[in-house]
Amino acid sequence: MPNVGTRPILCSNRVNDDAPCDVKGVFWWCNSCRKGVEEMKPKSGRMSARGVNLRKEKQVSMSDVRVRPTRDEMFMEMARLVAQRSTCLRKQVGAMIVKDSRTVSIGYNGPPAGQQHCTEETCLGSGCDRSIHAEMNVIAFAAKHGVAIEGATMYCTMSPCVNCAKVIINSGISRLVYGEEYRSSAGLLLLDEALLVEKINL
């Protein structure tokens, strides 16, 4: 959806923006391509556009315009949803690997496949090493199914630990996007030397 501004935003039909105007920020629809065209209301109340008729739909305020998320925001939201599958009692972490703008693998932290879920009885406390981190799980899933991830982007709701960072580098991942920061920054420091690392506020 176009933003309301002083200059009109043209659709692919190249609507004429030279018409005299007296009202700004009126939203019009192109009847041909159905793309939104921000145009200013002409004094005559009519507008021609190289044979394309325009009809006034309604006046739209900025609060009514839907904000389209970026791909990074979209995939990070998906990783947050994946994290909800985790049964870890301390922290739920989700990870996704994306290549050519398509998801190729997902993973979350938890015990190995087929093992009992995390419970108060099975949790080993703050130093629990029973669970596999989401980053390792998402890479292992891709390897299990023969999915190439070299040059891909990993989205993770939390920055990796140093051990996960080593595996990420050796897997060929070229970019990491994360949300929260892990308690230790060693993993990020290692990744910064090998690939592109970006943070998105959750």
Short mmCIF file of C-alpha atoms in Angstrom, two decimals:
data_model
loop_
_atom_site.label_atom_id
_atom_site.label_comp_id
_atom_site.label_asym_id
_atom_site.label_seq_id
_atom_site.Cartn_x
_atom_site.Cartn_y
_atom_site.Cartn_z
CA MET A 1 0.00 0.00 0.00
CA PRO A 2 1.42 3.42 -0.85
CA ASN A 3 2.23 6.00 1.76
CA VAL A 4 0.33 9.25 1.86
CA GLY A 5 2.58 12.09 0.74
CA THR A 6 2.81 15.18 -1.38
CA ARG A 7 3.80 13.29 -4.55
CA PRO A 8 1.58 10.65 -6.06
CA ILE A 9 2.77 7.05 -6.26
CA LEU A 10 2.12 5.62 -9.71
CA CYS A 11 0.97 2.13 -10.57
CA SER A 12 2.35 0.15 -13.49
CA ASN A 13 -0.13 1.84 -15.82
CA ARG A 14 1.69 5.15 -15.34
CA VAL A 15 -1.21 7.26 -14.13
CA ASN A 16 -0.84 10.89 -15.15
CA ASP A 17 0.29 12.92 -12.16
CA ASP A 18 0.19 16.33 -13.82
CA ALA A 19 -3.48 17.01 -13.15
CA PRO A 20 -4.27 20.13 -11.06
CA CYS A 21 -4.96 19.22 -7.46
CA ASP A 22 -6.53 20.77 -4.40
CA VAL A 23 -6.81 17.85 -1.96
CA LYS A 24 -3.83 15.68 -1.00
CA GLY A 25 -3.73 12.13 0.33
CA VAL A 26 -6.84 10.76 -1.36
CA PHE A 27 -6.54 7.07 -2.18
CA TRP A 28 -7.64 5.79 -5.61
CA TRP A 29 -7.83 2.35 -7.16
CA CYS A 30 -6.78 1.54 -10.72
CA ASN A 31 -9.69 -0.39 -12.23
CA SER A 32 -7.36 -2.12 -14.67
CA CYS A 33 -4.57 -3.53 -12.52
CA ARG A 34 -6.27 -3.11 -9.11
CA LYS A 35 -3.10 -1.65 -7.64
CA GLY A 36 -3.48 1.19 -5.21
CA VAL A 37 -2.60 4.58 -6.58
CA GLU A 38 -2.10 7.53 -4.29
CA GLU A 39 -3.33 10.49 -6.26
CA MET A 40 -4.55 13.96 -5.41
CA LYS A 41 -8.14 14.79 -6.14
CA PRO A 42 -8.39 16.94 -9.28
CA LYS A 43 -10.44 20.11 -9.12
CA SER A 44 -12.61 18.89 -11.96
CA GLY A 45 -13.39 15.67 -10.09
CA ARG A 46 -12.20 13.61 -13.09
CA MET A 47 -8.91 12.09 -14.06
CA SER A 48 -7.64 10.38 -17.18
CA ALA A 49 -4.75 7.91 -17.23
CA ARG A 50 -3.94 6.79 -20.75
CA GLY A 51 -7.24 5.04 -21.19
CA VAL A 52 -7.39 3.68 -17.62
CA ASN A 53 -10.35 4.82 -15.58
CA LEU A 54 -9.91 5.62 -11.94
CA ARG A 55 -12.63 5.57 -9.35
CA LYS A 56 -12.42 7.04 -5.91
CA GLU A 57 -12.54 4.23 -3.34
CA LYS A 58 -12.15 5.99 -0.01
CA GLN A 59 -9.88 8.30 1.85
CA VAL A 60 -7.32 6.32 3.85
CA SER A 61 -5.45 7.60 6.86
CA MET A 62 -1.96 6.40 7.73
CA SER A 63 -3.35 4.38 10.67
CA ASP A 64 -5.49 2.37 8.22
CA VAL A 65 -2.60 1.38 5.97
CA ARG A 66 -1.36 -2.16 6.67
CA VAL A 67 2.39 -2.38 7.23
CA ARG A 68 3.91 -5.22 5.27
CA PRO A 69 6.65 -7.05 7.23
CA THR A 70 10.07 -7.52 5.72
CA ARG A 71 11.26 -11.04 4.93
CA ASP A 72 13.55 -10.96 7.95
CA GLU A 73 10.65 -9.98 10.20
CA MET A 74 8.43 -12.67 8.68
CA PHE A 75 10.97 -15.47 9.10
CA MET A 76 11.81 -14.35 12.63
CA GLU A 77 8.14 -14.48 13.57
CA MET A 78 8.02 -18.00 12.15
CA ALA A 79 11.06 -18.94 14.23
CA ARG A 80 9.28 -17.63 17.32
CA LEU A 81 6.34 -19.88 16.52
CA VAL A 82 8.67 -22.87 16.06
CA ALA A 83 10.18 -22.13 19.49
CA GLN A 84 6.82 -22.81 21.11
CA ARG A 85 7.29 -26.51 20.26
CA SER A 86 10.17 -26.72 22.73
CA THR A 87 9.52 -28.43 26.05
CA CYS A 88 12.61 -26.98 27.74
CA LEU A 89 11.66 -25.52 31.11
CA ARG A 90 14.38 -22.86 31.06
CA LYS A 91 14.16 -21.32 27.60
CA GLN A 92 12.31 -22.06 24.38
CA VAL A 93 14.42 -21.33 21.29
CA GLY A 94 13.45 -21.72 17.65
CA ALA A 95 15.59 -21.72 14.51
CA MET A 96 14.97 -21.74 10.78
CA ILE A 97 17.20 -22.07 7.73
CA VAL A 98 16.09 -20.12 4.67
CA LYS A 99 17.54 -20.40 1.18
CA ASP A 100 16.35 -18.46 -1.86
CA SER A 101 13.60 -16.95 0.31
CA ARG A 102 12.17 -20.39 1.13
CA THR A 103 12.28 -22.32 4.40
CA VAL A 104 14.36 -25.49 4.07
CA SER A 105 14.68 -26.59 7.71
CA ILE A 106 13.26 -25.83 11.16
CA GLY A 107 14.38 -26.81 14.65
CA TYR A 108 13.95 -26.05 18.33
CA ASN A 109 15.80 -26.95 21.51
CA GLY A 110 14.93 -30.13 23.33
CA PRO A 111 15.95 -33.75 24.00
CA PRO A 112 17.03 -36.05 21.13
CA ALA A 113 14.22 -37.45 18.96
CA GLY A 114 12.29 -40.22 20.65
CA GLN A 115 13.48 -39.30 24.15
CA GLN A 116 11.27 -38.17 26.99
CA HIS A 117 10.23 -34.54 26.98
CA CYS A 118 11.74 -32.10 29.45
CA THR A 119 10.00 -32.21 32.81
CA GLU A 120 10.90 -31.18 36.34
CA GLU A 121 12.05 -34.76 36.91
CA THR A 122 14.27 -35.00 33.80
CA CYS A 123 15.70 -31.46 33.83
CA LEU A 124 19.29 -31.35 35.09
CA GLY A 125 19.18 -27.70 36.14
CA SER A 126 21.12 -24.68 34.91
CA GLY A 127 23.92 -26.83 33.51
CA CYS A 128 21.58 -29.28 31.77
CA ASP A 129 23.17 -30.80 28.69
CA ARG A 130 20.34 -33.20 27.95
CA SER A 131 18.80 -30.89 25.36
CA ILE A 132 20.14 -30.18 21.89
CA HIS A 133 20.22 -26.51 20.97
CA ALA A 134 17.89 -25.27 18.25
CA GLU A 135 20.77 -24.29 15.96
CA MET A 136 22.22 -27.80 15.99
CA ASN A 137 18.80 -29.36 15.57
CA VAL A 138 17.97 -27.28 12.50
CA ILE A 139 21.30 -28.16 10.86
CA ALA A 140 20.93 -31.85 11.78
CA PHE A 141 17.44 -31.96 10.26
CA ALA A 142 18.74 -30.52 6.99
CA ALA A 143 21.61 -33.03 6.93
CA LYS A 144 19.27 -35.93 7.68
CA HIS A 145 17.13 -35.11 4.65
CA GLY A 146 20.00 -34.19 2.33
CA VAL A 147 19.16 -30.49 2.13
CA ALA A 148 22.03 -28.25 1.04
CA ILE A 149 22.31 -25.19 3.28
CA GLU A 150 25.54 -23.62 2.04
CA GLY A 151 25.00 -19.92 1.47
CA ALA A 152 21.69 -19.96 3.37
CA THR A 153 20.45 -17.69 6.17
CA MET A 154 19.70 -18.94 9.68
CA TYR A 155 17.06 -17.22 11.79
CA CYS A 156 17.26 -17.91 15.51
CA THR A 157 15.28 -16.41 18.35
CA MET A 158 18.45 -16.35 20.48
CA SER A 159 22.08 -15.83 19.51
CA PRO A 160 24.09 -19.08 19.39
CA CYS A 161 26.47 -20.38 22.03
CA VAL A 162 30.08 -20.85 21.01
CA ASN A 163 29.64 -24.56 20.20
CA CYS A 164 26.64 -23.88 17.97
CA ALA A 165 28.56 -21.04 16.33
CA LYS A 166 31.31 -23.47 15.31
CA VAL A 167 28.78 -25.82 13.69
CA ILE A 168 27.04 -22.93 11.92
CA ILE A 169 30.31 -21.78 10.39
CA ASN A 170 31.29 -25.27 9.22
CA SER A 171 27.82 -25.91 7.77
CA GLY A 172 28.28 -23.12 5.22
CA ILE A 173 25.61 -20.77 6.58
CA SER A 174 26.49 -17.31 5.27
CA ARG A 175 24.17 -15.11 7.35
CA LEU A 176 22.67 -15.25 10.83
CA VAL A 177 19.71 -13.21 12.04
CA TYR A 178 18.92 -13.45 15.76
CA GLY A 179 16.59 -11.92 18.32
CA GLU A 180 17.69 -12.09 21.96
CA GLU A 181 21.30 -12.33 23.05
CA TYR A 182 22.62 -15.46 24.75
CA ARG A 183 24.19 -15.03 28.18
CA SER A 184 27.63 -15.52 26.65
CA SER A 185 28.78 -13.38 23.71
CA ALA A 186 31.54 -15.83 22.68
CA GLY A 187 29.38 -17.33 19.95
CA LEU A 188 28.60 -13.95 18.39
CA LEU A 189 32.24 -12.89 18.50
CA LEU A 190 33.21 -16.04 16.63
CA LEU A 191 30.43 -15.68 14.07
CA ASP A 192 31.28 -12.02 13.43
CA GLU A 193 34.62 -13.15 12.04
CA ALA A 194 33.12 -15.67 9.61
CA LEU A 195 29.74 -14.49 8.34
CA LEU A 196 27.17 -11.70 8.31
CA VAL A 197 25.39 -11.34 11.65
CA GLU A 198 22.33 -9.15 12.20
CA LYS A 199 20.02 -8.57 15.15
CA ILE A 200 16.27 -8.05 14.99
CA ASN A 201 14.39 -6.75 18.01
CA LEU A 202 11.63 -9.19 18.92
#
